[in-house]
Structure formats: C-alpha cells, structure tokens
Coordinates of C-alpha atoms in Angstrom, one line a residue:
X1263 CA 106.0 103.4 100.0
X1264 CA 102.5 104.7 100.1
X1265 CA 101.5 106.9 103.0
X1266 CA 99.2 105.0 105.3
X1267 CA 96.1 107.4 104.7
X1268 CA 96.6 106.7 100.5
X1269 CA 96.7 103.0 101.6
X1270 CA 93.6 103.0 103.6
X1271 CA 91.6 104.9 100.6
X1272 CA 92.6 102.7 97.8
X1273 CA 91.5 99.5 100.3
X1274 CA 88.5 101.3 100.8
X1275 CA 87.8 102.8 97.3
X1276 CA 88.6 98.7 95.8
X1277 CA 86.5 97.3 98.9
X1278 CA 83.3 99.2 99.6
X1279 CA 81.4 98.7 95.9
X1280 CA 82.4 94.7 97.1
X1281 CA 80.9 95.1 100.4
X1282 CA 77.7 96.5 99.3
X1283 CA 77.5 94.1 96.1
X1284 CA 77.8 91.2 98.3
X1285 CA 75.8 92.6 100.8
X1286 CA 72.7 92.7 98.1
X1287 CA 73.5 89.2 96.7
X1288 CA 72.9 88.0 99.9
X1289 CA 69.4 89.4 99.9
X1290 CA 68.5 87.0 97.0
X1291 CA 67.1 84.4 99.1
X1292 CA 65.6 86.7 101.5
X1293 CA 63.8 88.4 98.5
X1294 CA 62.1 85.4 97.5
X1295 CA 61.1 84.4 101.0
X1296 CA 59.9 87.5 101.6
X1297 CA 58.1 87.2 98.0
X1298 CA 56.8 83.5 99.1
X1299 CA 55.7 83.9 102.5
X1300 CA 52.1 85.4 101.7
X1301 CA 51.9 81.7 100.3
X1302 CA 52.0 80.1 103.7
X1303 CA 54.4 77.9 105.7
X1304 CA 54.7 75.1 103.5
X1305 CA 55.7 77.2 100.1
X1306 CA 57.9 79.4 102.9
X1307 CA 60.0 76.0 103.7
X1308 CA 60.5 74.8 100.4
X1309 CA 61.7 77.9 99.1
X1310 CA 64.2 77.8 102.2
X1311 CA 65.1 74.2 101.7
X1312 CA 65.6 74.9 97.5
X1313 CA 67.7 77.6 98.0
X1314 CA 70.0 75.6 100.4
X1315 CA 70.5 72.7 98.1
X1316 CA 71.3 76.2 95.3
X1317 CA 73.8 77.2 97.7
X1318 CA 75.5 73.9 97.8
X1319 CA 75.4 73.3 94.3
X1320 CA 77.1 76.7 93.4
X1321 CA 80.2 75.9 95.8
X1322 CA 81.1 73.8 93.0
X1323 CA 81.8 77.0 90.7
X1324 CA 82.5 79.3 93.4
X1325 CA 86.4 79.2 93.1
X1326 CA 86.3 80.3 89.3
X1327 CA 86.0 83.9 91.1
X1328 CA 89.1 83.6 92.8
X1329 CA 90.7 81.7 90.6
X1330 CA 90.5 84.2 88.0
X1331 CA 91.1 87.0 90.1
X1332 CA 93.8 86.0 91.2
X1333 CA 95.6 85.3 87.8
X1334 CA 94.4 88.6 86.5
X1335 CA 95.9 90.9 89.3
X1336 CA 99.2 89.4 88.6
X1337 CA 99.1 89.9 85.2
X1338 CA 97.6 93.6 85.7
X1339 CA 101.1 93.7 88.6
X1340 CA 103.3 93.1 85.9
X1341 CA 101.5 95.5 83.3
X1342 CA 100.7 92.4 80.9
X1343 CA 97.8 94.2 79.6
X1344 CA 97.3 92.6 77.1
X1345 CA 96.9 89.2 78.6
X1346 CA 95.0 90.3 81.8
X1347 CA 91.5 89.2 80.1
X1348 CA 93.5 85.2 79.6
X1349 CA 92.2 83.9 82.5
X1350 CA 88.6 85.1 82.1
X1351 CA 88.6 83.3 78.6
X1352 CA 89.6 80.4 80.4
X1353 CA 87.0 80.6 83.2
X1354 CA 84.2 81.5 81.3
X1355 CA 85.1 77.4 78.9
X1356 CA 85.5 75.7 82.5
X1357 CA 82.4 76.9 83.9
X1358 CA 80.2 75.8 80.3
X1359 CA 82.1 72.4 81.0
X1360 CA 81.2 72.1 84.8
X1361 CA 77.8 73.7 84.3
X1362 CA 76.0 72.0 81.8
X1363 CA 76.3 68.5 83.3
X1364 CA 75.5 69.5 86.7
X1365 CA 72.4 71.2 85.2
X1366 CA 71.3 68.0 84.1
X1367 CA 72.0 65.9 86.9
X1368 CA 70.2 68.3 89.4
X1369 CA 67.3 68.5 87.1
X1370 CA 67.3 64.4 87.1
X1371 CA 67.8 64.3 90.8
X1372 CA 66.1 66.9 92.6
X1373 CA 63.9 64.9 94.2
X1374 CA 66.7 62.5 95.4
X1375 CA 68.8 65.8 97.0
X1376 CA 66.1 67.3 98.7
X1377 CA 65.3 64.4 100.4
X1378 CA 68.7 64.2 101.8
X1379 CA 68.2 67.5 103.1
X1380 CA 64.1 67.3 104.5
X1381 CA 62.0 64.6 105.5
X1382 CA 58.8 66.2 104.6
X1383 CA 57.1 65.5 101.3
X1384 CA 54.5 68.3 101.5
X1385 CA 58.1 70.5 101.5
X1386 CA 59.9 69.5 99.2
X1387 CA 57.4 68.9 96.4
X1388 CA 57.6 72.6 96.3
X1389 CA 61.6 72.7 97.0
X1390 CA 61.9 70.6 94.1
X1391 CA 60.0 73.1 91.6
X1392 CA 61.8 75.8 92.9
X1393 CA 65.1 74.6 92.4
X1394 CA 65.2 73.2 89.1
X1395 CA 63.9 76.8 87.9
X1396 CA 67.1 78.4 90.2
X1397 CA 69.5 75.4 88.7
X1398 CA 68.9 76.6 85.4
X1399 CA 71.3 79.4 86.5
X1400 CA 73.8 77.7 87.5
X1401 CA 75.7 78.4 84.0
X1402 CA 74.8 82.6 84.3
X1403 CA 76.3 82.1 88.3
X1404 CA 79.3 80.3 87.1
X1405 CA 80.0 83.0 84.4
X1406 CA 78.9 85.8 86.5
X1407 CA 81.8 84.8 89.3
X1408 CA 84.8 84.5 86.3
X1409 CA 83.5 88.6 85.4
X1410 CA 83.1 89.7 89.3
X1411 CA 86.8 88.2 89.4
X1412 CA 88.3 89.7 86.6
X1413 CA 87.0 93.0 86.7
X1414 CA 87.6 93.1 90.7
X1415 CA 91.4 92.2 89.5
X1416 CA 91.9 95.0 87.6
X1417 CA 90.2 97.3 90.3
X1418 CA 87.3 98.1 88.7
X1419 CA 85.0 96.4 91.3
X1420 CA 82.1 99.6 90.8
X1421 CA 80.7 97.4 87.9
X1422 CA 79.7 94.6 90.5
X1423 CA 77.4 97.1 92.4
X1424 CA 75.8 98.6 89.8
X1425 CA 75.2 94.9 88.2
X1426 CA 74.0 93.4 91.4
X1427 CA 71.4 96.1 91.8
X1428 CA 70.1 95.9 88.3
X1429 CA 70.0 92.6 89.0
X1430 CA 67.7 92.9 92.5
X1431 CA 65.4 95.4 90.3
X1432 CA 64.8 92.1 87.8
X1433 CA 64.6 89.2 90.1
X1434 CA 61.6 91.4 92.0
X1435 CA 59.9 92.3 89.5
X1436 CA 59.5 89.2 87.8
X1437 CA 59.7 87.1 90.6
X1438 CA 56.0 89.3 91.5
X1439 CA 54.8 88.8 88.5
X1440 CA 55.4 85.0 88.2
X1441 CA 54.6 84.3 91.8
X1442 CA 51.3 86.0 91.8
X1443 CA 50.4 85.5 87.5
X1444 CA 50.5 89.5 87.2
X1445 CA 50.7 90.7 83.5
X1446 CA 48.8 87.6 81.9
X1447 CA 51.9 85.2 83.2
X1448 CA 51.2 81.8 84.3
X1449 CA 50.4 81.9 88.6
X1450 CA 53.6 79.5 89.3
X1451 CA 53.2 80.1 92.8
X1452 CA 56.6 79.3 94.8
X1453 CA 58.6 78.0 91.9
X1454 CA 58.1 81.7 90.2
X1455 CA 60.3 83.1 92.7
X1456 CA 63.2 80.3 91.4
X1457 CA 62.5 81.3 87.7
X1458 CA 62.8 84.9 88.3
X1459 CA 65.7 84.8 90.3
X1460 CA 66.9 83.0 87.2
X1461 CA 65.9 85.7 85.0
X1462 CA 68.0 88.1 87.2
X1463 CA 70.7 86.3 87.1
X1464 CA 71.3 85.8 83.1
X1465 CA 70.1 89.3 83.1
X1466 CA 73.4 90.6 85.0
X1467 CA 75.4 88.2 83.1
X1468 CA 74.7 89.5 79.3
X1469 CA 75.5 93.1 81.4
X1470 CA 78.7 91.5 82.2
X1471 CA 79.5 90.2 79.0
X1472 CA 78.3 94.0 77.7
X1473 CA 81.0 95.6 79.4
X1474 CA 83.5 93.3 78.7
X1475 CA 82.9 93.4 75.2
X1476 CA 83.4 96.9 75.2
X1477 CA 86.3 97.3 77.7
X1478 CA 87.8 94.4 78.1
X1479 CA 88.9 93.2 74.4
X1480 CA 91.9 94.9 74.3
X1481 CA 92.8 92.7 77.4
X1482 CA 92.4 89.7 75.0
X1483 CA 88.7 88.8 76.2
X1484 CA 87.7 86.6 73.4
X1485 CA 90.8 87.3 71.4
X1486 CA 90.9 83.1 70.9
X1487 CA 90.8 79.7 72.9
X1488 CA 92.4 79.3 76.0
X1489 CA 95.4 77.7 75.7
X1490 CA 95.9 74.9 78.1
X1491 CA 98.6 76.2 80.4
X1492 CA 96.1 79.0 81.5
X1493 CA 93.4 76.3 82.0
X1494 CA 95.1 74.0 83.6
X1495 CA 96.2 77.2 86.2
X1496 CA 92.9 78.1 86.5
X1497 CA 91.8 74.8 87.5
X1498 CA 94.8 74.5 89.6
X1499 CA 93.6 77.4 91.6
X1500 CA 89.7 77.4 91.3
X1501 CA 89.3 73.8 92.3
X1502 CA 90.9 74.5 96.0
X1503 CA 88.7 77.0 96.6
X1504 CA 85.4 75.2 95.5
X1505 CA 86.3 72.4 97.4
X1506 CA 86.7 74.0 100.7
X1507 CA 83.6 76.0 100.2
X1508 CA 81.7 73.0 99.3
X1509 CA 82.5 71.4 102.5
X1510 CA 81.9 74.8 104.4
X1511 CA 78.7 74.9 103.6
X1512 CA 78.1 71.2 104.6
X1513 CA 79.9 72.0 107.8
X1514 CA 77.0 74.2 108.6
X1515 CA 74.4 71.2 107.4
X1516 CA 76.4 69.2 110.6
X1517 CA 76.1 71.8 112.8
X1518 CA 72.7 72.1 113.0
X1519 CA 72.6 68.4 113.2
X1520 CA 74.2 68.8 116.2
X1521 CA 71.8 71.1 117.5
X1522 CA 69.0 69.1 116.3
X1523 CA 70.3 66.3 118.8
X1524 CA 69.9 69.1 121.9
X1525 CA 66.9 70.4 121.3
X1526 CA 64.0 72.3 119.1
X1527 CA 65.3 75.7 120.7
X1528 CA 68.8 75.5 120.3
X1529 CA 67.8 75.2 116.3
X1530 CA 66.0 77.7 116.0
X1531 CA 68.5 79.8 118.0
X1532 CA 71.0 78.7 116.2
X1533 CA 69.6 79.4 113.0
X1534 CA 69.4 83.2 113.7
X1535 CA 73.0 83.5 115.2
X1536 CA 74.4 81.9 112.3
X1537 CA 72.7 83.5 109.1
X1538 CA 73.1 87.1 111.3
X1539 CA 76.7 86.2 111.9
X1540 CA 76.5 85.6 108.0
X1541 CA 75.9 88.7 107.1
X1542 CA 77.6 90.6 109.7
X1543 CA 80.8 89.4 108.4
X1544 CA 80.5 90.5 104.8
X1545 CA 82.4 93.0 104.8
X1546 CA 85.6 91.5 106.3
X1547 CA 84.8 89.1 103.1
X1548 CA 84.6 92.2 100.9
X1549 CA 88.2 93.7 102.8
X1550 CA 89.7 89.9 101.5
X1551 CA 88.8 90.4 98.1
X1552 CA 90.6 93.3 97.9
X1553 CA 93.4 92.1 99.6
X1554 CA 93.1 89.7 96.9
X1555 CA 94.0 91.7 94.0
X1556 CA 96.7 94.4 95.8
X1557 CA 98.5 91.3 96.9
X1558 CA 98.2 89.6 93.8
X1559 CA 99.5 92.8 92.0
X1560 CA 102.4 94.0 94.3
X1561 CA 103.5 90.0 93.9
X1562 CA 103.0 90.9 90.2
X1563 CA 105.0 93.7 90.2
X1564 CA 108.2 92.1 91.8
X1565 CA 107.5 93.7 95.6
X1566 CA 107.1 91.4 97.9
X1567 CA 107.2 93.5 101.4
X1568 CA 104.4 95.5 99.5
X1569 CA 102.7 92.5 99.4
X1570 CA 103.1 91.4 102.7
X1571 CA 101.8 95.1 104.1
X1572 CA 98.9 94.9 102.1
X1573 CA 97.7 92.0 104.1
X1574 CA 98.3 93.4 107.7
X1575 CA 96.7 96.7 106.5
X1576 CA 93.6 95.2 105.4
X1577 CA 93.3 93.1 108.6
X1578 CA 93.4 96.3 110.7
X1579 CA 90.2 97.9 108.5
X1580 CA 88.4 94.9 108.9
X1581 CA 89.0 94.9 112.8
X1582 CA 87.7 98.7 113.0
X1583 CA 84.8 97.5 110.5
X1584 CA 83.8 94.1 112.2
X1585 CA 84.0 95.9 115.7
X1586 CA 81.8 98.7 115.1
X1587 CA 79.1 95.6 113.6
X1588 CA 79.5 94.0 116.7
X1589 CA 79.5 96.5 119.3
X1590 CA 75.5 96.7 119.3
X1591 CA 75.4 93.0 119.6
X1592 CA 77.4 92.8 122.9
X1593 CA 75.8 96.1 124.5
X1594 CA 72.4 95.9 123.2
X1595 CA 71.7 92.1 123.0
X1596 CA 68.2 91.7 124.3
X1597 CA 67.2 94.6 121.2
X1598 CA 69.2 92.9 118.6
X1599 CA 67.8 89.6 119.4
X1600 CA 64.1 90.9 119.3
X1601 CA 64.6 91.7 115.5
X1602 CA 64.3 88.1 115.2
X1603 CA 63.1 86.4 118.2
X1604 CA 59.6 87.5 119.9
X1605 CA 59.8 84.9 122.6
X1606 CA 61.0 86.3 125.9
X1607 CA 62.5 82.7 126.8
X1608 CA 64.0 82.5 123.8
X1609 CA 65.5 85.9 123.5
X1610 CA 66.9 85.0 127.6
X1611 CA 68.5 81.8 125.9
X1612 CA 70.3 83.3 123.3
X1613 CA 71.9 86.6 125.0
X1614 CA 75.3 85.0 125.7
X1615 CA 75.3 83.4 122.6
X1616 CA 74.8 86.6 121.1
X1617 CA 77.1 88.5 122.5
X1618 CA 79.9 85.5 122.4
X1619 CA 79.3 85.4 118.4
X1620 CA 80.3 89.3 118.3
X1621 CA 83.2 88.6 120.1
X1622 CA 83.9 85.6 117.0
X1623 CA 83.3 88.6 114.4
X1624 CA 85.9 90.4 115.5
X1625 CA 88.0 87.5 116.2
X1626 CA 87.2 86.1 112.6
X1627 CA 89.1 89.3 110.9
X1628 CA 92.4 87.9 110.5
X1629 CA 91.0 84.7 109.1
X1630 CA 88.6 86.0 106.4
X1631 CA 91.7 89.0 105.2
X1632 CA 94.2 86.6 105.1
X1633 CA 92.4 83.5 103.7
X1634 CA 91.7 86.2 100.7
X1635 CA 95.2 87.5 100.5
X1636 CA 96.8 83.9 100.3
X1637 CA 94.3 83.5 97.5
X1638 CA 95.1 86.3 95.6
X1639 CA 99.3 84.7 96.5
X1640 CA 98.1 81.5 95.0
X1641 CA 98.4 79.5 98.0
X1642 CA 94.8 78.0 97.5
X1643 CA 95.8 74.3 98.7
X1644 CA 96.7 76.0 102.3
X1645 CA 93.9 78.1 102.4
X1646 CA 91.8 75.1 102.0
X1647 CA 93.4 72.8 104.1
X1648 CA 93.7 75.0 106.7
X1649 CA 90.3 76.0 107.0
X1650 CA 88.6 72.5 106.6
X1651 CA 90.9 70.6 109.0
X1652 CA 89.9 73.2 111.8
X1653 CA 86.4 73.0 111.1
X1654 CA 86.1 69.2 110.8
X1655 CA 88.7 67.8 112.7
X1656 CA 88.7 70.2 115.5
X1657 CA 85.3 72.6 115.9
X1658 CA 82.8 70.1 115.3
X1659 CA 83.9 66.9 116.9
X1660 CA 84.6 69.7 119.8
X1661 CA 80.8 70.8 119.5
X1662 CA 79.4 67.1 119.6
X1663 CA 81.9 66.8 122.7
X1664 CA 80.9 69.8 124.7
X1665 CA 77.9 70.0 123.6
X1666 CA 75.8 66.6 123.2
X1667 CA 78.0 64.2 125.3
X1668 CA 79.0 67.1 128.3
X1669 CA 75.5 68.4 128.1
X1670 CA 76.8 71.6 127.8
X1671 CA 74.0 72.9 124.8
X1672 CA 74.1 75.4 122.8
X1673 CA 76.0 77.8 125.0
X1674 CA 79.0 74.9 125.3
X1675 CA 78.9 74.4 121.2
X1676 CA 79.0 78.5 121.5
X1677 CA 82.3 78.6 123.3
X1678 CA 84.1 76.0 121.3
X1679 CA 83.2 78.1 118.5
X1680 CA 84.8 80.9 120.0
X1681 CA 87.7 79.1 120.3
X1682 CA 88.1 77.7 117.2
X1683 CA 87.5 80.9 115.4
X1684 CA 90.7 82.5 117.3
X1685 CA 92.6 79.3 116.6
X1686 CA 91.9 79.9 112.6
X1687 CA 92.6 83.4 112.8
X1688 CA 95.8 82.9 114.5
X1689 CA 96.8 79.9 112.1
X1690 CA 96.3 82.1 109.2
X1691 CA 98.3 85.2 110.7
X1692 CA 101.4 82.6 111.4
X1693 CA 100.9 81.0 108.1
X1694 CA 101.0 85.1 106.4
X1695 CA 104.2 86.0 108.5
X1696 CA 106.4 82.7 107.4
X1697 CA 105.8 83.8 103.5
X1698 CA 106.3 80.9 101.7
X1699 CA 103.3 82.2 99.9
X1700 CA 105.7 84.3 98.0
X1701 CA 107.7 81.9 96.1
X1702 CA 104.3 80.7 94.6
X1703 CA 103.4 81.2 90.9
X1704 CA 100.2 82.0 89.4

C-alpha cells in the first residue's frame, strides 16, 4: 500500500493539468462574449443564447470522454498495452457516426432550436449565425473528448493543458480577426466569434491526432477497425453518461424557468450564483476524472480495496480544495458578489444565497468524486440514474414547491438546493461503500 503523502501527489500530479485544462475550456464562451460585447446588447445575447443551444448539443457526445477513459485505464490496470488505444479507435468511428448527422440537422434547424430557447427575433437572428459556425465543430469536440479520455487513462493528462491553451491562443486570434475583418477577412461581426472558436477547436484536434500518431500507435491507435465488442462497450458506457448530462443541462433551462415565474431579480441573481458555482466546482470535477482512471486501473489490476481507497482519498482533496474556493464566498460575500453585481439591492438579495451556495460546493465533493470514480468502475447506468432522479424528481418539483407555490423566492429554491446537494452526495457515498460496482466489467 502506498503511503498516504505518494497517494496524495500522484492525485494531484494526474489532477491539476485537468483542473487548469478545464478551467480554460470553460473560458470559451466567455472569450467570445467578451470578444462580442463591443458589438452591443443584442450581438451580446445571441452569442449567449448560441452558445447555450452548443452546450446542449455537445451533451450528446459528452460521454465518449468517459466512456473511453474508462475502458482504457482498465486495459492500462492490466498492462494490455497493446490494446489500451481499442477504445479510442472505437470512439473516434462513433463520434463520425453521431456527428455528421447532428451537424446537418442543427444547420437545418437552427432557427427552430433557438426559438425554443428565446422569444426575441432581433436575438436570435444573430444566435442562429453564430451557432451554425460553432456546430460545424461538433465533429472536432466529439473527437477531441475520445483523446482527452484516452490519454487522461493512461495518465498522461499534461497534453490536455498544453492543447487547451494552444487552443485559447487560436480561438482569440481569429475570433479578432473575423469579428472585427482585421487582416483583409470578411467583418462577420458576431457569427466570427462561432467560426473562430471553430477554428480552435479542429486546431487542437489535428494536435491530438499529432500526438497520438506518434505515441500512441504502439497502443494499436489506428492499428485497424473496431471490432464490435469494443463498440458496442463503448456505446454501452458513453450513452449513460450523455444522457444524464443532456438532461443536466436542461435541468438548469427549468430552473431558471422557475425563477422566471418569481421575478426579473431572482434571474438575474440566479444567473450569477449558478455559472460562479459553475466554475467554482471545477476542480472537484477535475479530482473525479482522476479518480476515474486510478479506479479504473487498480480494478484493472485485480485490487479492489485499492480501488475503493482511491475513491475516499480523492473525496478528502476535493473537500480541502472546494473549501478553500468557498471560504471567501461565506466570509467575504458582499465583495464577492460586487464582481458581478453593482446594484446595492441586488448584491443585499443575494448574500444568503451566496454564502448558502458555498456551503453546496463543499457539500457537492462527494458527489462530483464519486460520480467520476463509478465511471471509471463502469457503473454508468447508476451514476445516471442517480443523479437525474434527484434532480428531476426531487430538487426541482421541491424548488417550484417552496419556491413559487410557498412564496418562499429565491432564498426558499436556495435551501432546497442545499438539501438536495447533501442528499446526492450522501447517495453516492452509500452507493461507493456497498461495492457492487466491483463486480462490473468494462
């Protein structure tokens, strides 16, 4: 057994390039605002409500990640080198196959989904520009997540950092110059910030396939055709995982529907809390993915109790981690809150809120380790059931409750939350300590 100071370094040395890779991916959509905001309100807003509908669309991929990954730790447990690089061949043919016909279909009905998601035309004439250029992607983003999870497998998770940042140095530059016509390029105005982001995006993934041409072969990366056996197990496990986030996301879409019915406040409100909370919880998301691939390879190597420790030693970084995020939010909330807010009223309104959502980061640690973990175990169906059934069937009925019908507001739908993010947590810590997980096969 590992002493626990070796433990906590490989955790942190597989974890940290995750964290900070993530952490920049999430600044894509910022970037563009930021690039698109000289433009006015309306250009501003369509970006927004483009990248949103993005966001939902690339759920339906998002699972190829952990599908992989998870396959490829085991093989790397059980010192299968040469069939560690299986998977990827399999994920990169099921994301061609998914991709291409969502490509079209978005492209066809763009108009159609972003009128589910605003009623302004003035909006989303623009939203609709900008996300066909960023759909045109979606077949880089769905490749780009079968690399991120092979590579992160094997524990070589340094090549999503310096990826990622190449990536941000692309999506600026030609974002500027698109946006603005710099260089003798067309002025595309808002939709220049989708087609550079594009850009960046099948930029980093010919840097993926770079490396893994010249790293990965010997793994039997594009040795031949899947077979179907590893197809049908990476559908098996990838599908899960889409799913649920899929229906994440559009949990979020309800619950600002349910502040909506409150009032104009309680949106906007909300809409800071949530996209700070967001962020703030990356890297407990970035611990997960390395609990990931040491569970997946301790199961891969025949130890079980290994694998189980893994879990409970990640959960304890992430508590240290998240807590240390959230101490400024709970001490310092009226500061924190003026980042974002410049409206004395509104920055009154959303102290308790505040300091109740640091309360749900560190609450949230278990959940996001553990839902990782069980991934990297194969236990995908639980991690999705779980995590939907709490969030439809208990949180937001629970927030339309409290908050609409009991007139409680946002402070009511606040609290539930609070409570519903230690129920998950403690479902998924009860669901690691029976360990059925381990009799799964990936």
């Amino acid at each position: 057994m590992l002493p626990d100071s070796i433990r906590r370094q490989r955790i942190l040395r597989l974890a940290v390039p995750i964290i900070a890779a993530m952490v920049t991916q999430s600044l894509i959509n910022l970037v563009d605002a930021a690039l698109v905001g000289s433009l006015g309100e309306v250009p501003l807003a369509g970006v927004g409500i483009g990248g949103y509908a993005m966001f939902l669309i690339t759920a339906l991929v998002f699972g190829l990640s952990s599908g992989v990954q998870a396959q490829t730790a085991r093989r790397h447990g059980e010192q299968a080198w040469q069939l560690r690089a299986l998977p990827l061949n399999a994920g990169l043919v099921i994301a061609l196959l998914i991709s291409l016909p969502v490509t079209l279909l978005c492209l066809w009905q763009a108009p159609r989904l972003m009128e589910l998601l605003n009623p302004d035309r003035e909006v989303n004439a623009v939203a609709v520009d900008y996300f066909r250029w960023r759909v045109l992607s979606l077949v880089a983003v769905a490749m780009i997540f079968c690399f991120r999870g092979y590579w992160n497998g094997i524990q070589q998770s340094g090549h999503y950092l310096r990826i990622m940042l190449v990536m941000h140095v692309v999506n600026v530059a030609t974002s500027v110059c698109l946006i603005f016509g710099y260089l003798g390029l067309p002025r595309m105005a808002a939709a220049g910030a989708g087609a550079g982001t594009s850009l960046s995006l099948f930029a980093g993934l010919l840097l993926w396939a770079r490396i893994s041409v010249r790293h990965a072969v010997p793994s039997g990366f594009l040795a031949a055709l899947p077979c179907r056996t590893t197809l049908a197990a990476t559908l098996r496990l990838a599908t899960p995982h889409s799913f649920q986030q899929l229906w994440f996301a559009a949990g979020y879409a309800a619950l600002f529907w349910i502040l909506g019915r409150i009032d104009t406040a309680s949106v906007a409100v909300g809409h800071v809390l949530v996209n700070l909370s967001l962020l703030l919880i990356l890297p407990g998301v970035g611990l997960g993915m390395a609990a990931m691939s040491l569970v997946g390879q301790s199961l891969g190597r025949q130890a079980p109790g290994e694998a189980h420790r893994w879990g409970w030693d990640v959960v304890r970084l992430a508590w240290l981690c998240l807590a240390a995020l959230a101490l400024p939010m709970m001490l310092l909330p009226d500061q924190v809150l003026g980042l974002f807010l410049h409206d004395p009223n509104l920055i009154a309104f959303a102290r308790v809120p505040l300091q109740l959502t640091a309360v749900m980061i560190v609450l949230d640690a278990a959940a996001l380790v553990l839902g990782q973990a069980l991934l990297g175990a194969g236990a995908n169906r639980t991690v999705m059931t779980t995590t939907l059934t709490l969030q439809w069937l208990v949180f937001l009925p629970l927030a339309w409750w409290v908050g609409v019908e009991l007139g409680h507001g946002l402070v009511g739908i606040w609290w539930v939350q609070l409570g519903y993010r230690a129920l998950n947590s403690a479902w998924f810590a009860l669901i690691w300590q029976r360990r059925q997980w381990l009799q799964l096969q990936v």
